[in-house]
Short mmCIF file of C-alpha atoms in Angstrom, two decimals:
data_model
loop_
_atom_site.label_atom_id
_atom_site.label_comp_id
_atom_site.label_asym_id
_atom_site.label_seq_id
_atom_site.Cartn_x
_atom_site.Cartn_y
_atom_site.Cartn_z
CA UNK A 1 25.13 -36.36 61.21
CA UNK A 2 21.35 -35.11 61.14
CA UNK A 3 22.66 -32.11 60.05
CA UNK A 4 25.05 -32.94 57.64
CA UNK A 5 22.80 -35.27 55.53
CA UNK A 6 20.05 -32.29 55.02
CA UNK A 7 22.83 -29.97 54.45
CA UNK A 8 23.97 -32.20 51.66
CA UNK A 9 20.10 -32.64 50.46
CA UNK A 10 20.09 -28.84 50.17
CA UNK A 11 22.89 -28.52 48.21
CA UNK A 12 22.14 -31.26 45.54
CA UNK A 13 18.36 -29.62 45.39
CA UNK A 14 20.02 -25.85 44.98
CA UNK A 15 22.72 -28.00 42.24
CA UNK A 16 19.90 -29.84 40.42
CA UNK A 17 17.27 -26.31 40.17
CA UNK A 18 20.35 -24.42 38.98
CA UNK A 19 21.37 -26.82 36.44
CA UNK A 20 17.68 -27.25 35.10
CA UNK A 21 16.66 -23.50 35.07
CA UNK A 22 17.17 -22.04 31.22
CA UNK A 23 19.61 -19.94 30.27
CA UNK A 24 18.84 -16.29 29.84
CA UNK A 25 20.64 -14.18 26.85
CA UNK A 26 20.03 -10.66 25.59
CA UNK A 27 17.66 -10.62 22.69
CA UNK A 28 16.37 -8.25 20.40
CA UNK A 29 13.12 -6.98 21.90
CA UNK A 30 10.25 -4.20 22.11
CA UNK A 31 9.17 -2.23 25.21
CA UNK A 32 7.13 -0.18 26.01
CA UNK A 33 8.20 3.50 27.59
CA UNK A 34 6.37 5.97 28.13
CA UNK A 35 3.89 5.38 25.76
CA UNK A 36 5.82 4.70 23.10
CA UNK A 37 6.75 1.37 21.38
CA UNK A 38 10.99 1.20 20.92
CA UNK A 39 13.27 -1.51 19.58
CA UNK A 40 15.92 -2.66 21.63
CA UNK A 41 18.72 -4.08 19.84
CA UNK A 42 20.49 -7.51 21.17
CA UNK A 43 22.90 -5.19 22.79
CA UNK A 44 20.19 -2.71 24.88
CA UNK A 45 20.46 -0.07 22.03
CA UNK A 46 17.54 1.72 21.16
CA UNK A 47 17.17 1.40 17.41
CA UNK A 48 15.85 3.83 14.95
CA UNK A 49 14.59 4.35 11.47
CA UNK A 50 13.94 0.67 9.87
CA UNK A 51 13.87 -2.32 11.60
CA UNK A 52 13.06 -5.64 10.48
CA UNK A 53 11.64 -7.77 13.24
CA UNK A 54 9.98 -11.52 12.02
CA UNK A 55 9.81 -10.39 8.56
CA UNK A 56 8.30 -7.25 9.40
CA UNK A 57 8.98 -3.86 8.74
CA UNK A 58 8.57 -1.54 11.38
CA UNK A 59 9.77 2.70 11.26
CA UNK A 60 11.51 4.21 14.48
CA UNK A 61 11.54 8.12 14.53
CA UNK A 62 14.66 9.94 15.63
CA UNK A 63 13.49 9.66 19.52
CA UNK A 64 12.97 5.82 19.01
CA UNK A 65 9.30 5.55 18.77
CA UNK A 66 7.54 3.14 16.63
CA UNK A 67 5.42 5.09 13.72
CA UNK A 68 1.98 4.63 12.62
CA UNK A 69 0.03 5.99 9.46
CA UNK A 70 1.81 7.47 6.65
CA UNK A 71 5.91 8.52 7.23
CA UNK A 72 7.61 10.02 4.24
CA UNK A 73 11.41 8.63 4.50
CA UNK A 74 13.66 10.20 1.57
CA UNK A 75 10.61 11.73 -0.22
CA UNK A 76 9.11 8.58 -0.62
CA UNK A 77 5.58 7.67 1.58
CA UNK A 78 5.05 4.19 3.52
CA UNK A 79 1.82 3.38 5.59
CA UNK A 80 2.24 1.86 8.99
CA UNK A 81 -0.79 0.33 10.61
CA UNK A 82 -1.78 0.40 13.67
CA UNK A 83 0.35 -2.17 15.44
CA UNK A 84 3.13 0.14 13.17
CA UNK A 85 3.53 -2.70 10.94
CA UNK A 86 4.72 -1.36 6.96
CA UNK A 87 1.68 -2.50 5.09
CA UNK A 88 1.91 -3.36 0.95
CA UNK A 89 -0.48 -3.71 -1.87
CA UNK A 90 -3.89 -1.66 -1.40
CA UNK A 91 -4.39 0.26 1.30
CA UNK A 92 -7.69 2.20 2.69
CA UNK A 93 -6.93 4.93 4.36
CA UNK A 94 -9.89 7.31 5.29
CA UNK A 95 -12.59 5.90 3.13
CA UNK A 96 -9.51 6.40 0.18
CA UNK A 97 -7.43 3.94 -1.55
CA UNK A 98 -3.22 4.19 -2.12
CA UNK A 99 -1.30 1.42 -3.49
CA UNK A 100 2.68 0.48 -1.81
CA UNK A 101 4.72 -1.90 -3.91
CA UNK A 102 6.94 -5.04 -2.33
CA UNK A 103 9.27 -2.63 -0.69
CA UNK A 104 5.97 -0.30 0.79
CA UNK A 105 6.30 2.79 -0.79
CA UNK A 106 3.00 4.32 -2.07
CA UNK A 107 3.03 4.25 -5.59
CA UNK A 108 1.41 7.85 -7.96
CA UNK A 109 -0.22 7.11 -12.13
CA UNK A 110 -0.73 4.11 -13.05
CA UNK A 111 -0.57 0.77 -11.33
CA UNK A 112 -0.70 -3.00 -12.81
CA UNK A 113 -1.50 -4.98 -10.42
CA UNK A 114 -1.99 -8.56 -11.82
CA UNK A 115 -3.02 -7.58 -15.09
CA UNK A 116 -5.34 -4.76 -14.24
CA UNK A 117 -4.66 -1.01 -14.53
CA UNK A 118 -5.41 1.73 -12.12
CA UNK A 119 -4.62 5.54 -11.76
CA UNK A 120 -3.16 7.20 -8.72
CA UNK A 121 -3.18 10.90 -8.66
CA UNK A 122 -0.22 12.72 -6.90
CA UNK A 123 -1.42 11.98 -3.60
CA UNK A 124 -1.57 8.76 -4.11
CA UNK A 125 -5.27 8.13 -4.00
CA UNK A 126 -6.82 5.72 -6.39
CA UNK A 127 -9.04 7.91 -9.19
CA UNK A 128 -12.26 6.82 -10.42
CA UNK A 129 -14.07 8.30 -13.17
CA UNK A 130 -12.35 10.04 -15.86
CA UNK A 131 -8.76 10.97 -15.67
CA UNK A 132 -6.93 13.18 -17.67
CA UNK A 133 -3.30 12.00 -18.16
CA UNK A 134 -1.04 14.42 -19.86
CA UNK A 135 -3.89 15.23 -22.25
CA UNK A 136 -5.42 11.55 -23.11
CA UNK A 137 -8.65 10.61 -21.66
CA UNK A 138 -9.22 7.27 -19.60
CA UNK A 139 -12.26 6.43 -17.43
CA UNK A 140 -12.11 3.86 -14.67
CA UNK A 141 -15.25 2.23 -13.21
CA UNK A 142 -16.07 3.20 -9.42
CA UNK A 143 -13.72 0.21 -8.12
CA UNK A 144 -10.74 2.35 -10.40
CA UNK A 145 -10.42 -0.21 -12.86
CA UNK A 146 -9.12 1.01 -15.90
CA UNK A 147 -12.09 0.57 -18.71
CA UNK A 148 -11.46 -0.45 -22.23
CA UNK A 149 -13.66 -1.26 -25.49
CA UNK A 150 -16.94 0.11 -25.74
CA UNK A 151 -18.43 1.62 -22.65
CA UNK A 152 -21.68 3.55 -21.52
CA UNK A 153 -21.09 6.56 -18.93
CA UNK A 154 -23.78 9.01 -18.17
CA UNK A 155 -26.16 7.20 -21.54
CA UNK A 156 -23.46 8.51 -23.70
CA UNK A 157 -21.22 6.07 -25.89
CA UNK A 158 -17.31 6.04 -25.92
CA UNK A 159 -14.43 4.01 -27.42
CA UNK A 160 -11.59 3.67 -25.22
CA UNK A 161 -8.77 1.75 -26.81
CA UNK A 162 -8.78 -1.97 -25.93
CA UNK A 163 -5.09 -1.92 -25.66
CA UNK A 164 -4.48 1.40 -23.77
CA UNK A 165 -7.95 2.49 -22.56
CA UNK A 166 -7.33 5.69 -23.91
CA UNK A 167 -10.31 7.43 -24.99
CA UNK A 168 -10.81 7.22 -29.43
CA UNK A 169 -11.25 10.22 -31.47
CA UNK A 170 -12.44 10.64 -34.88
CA UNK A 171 -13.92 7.78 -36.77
CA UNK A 172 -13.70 4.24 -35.89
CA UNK A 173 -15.46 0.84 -36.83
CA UNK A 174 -16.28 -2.24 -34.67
CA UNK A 175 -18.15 -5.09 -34.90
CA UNK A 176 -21.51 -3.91 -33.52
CA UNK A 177 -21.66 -0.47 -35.54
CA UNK A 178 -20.08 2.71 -36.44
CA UNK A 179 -18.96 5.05 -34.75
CA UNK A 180 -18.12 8.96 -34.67
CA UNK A 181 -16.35 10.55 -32.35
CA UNK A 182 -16.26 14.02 -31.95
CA UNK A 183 -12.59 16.51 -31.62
CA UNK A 184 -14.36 19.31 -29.80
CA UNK A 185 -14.28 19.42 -25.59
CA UNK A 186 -17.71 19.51 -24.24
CA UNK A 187 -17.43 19.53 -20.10
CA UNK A 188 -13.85 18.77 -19.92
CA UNK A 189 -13.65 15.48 -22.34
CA UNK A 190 -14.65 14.59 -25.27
CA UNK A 191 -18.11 12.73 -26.49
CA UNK A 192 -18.97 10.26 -28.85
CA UNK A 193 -21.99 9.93 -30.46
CA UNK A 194 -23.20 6.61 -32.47
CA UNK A 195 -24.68 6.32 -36.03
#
């Protein structure tokens, strides 16, 4: 009887831990192998190229392996940080800045972002200074803010449209003085002088 009672204990302690333990099912998840992060799908399938996980967007190469840094899919260029995360808005990379739009991809010219202009040459890196764009002259301060109005660079004078920040030739008039601006290139752009 001894021995039936605890056998009966035993099985409504083994019923009771089975019936309270939580049920396990196959779920999307990362691992580590060999060095390498990979994405396993809900069915144990290593994933590549984009994956979404939380929100974020992560790149898989053709072996599996999470990317970092910059990876050029279709021509266009995406930064990855370290934890392989795709990373929008401004980016410093090296000391450099590059600019990826909502869907990541680096953006090249110019940029509005909330109202302000910038210039991205074709590498992608933000431009200070003055920038040439397909013959018109802009200049953006040293944070690669497009200028406009009136501005002093190097104790010379110029006029750089208020509207477009492109530099003014020629003769112009504003509230402070006049101004002339000369048509001839001296060191690559042109320079105004004030009367």
């Amino acid at each position: 009887m001894k021995k039936l009672k605890l056998k009966l204990i035993a099985i409504t302690v083994a019923t009771m831990t089975v019936a309270t333990l939580p049920s396990v099912s196959a779920s999307a998840a990362w691992m580590q192998n060999e060095g390498n992060w990979n994405y396993l799908s809900d069915l144990g399938e290593m994933k590549t190229g984009w994956v979404n996980d939380n929100g974020a967007w992560y790149y898989l190469d053709n072996s599996g392996g999470m990317k970092t840094g910059w990876v050029n899919d279709n021509g266009a260029w995406y930064y990855l940080d370290n934890s392989g995360r795709m990373k929008t808005c401004w980016i410093n990379d090296n000391g450099a800045w590059y600019y990826a739009n909502n869907s990541g991809e680096m953006k090249k010219e110019w940029v509005n972002d909330n109202g302000t202009w910038y210039y991205l040459d074709n590498s992608g890196a933000m431009k200070t200074g003055w920038i040439n764009d397909n013959g018109v002259w802009y200049f953006a301060n040293a944070s690669g803010v497009m200028q406009t109005g009136i501005v002093q660079v190097d104790g010379k004078t110029y006029s750089l449209d208020v509207a477009t920040g492109a530099m003014q030739v020629g003769k112009c008039n504003n509230q402070w003085k006049r101004l002339y601006f000369c048509t001839k290139w001296r060191s690559n752009r042109k320079r105004c002088s004030t009367i």
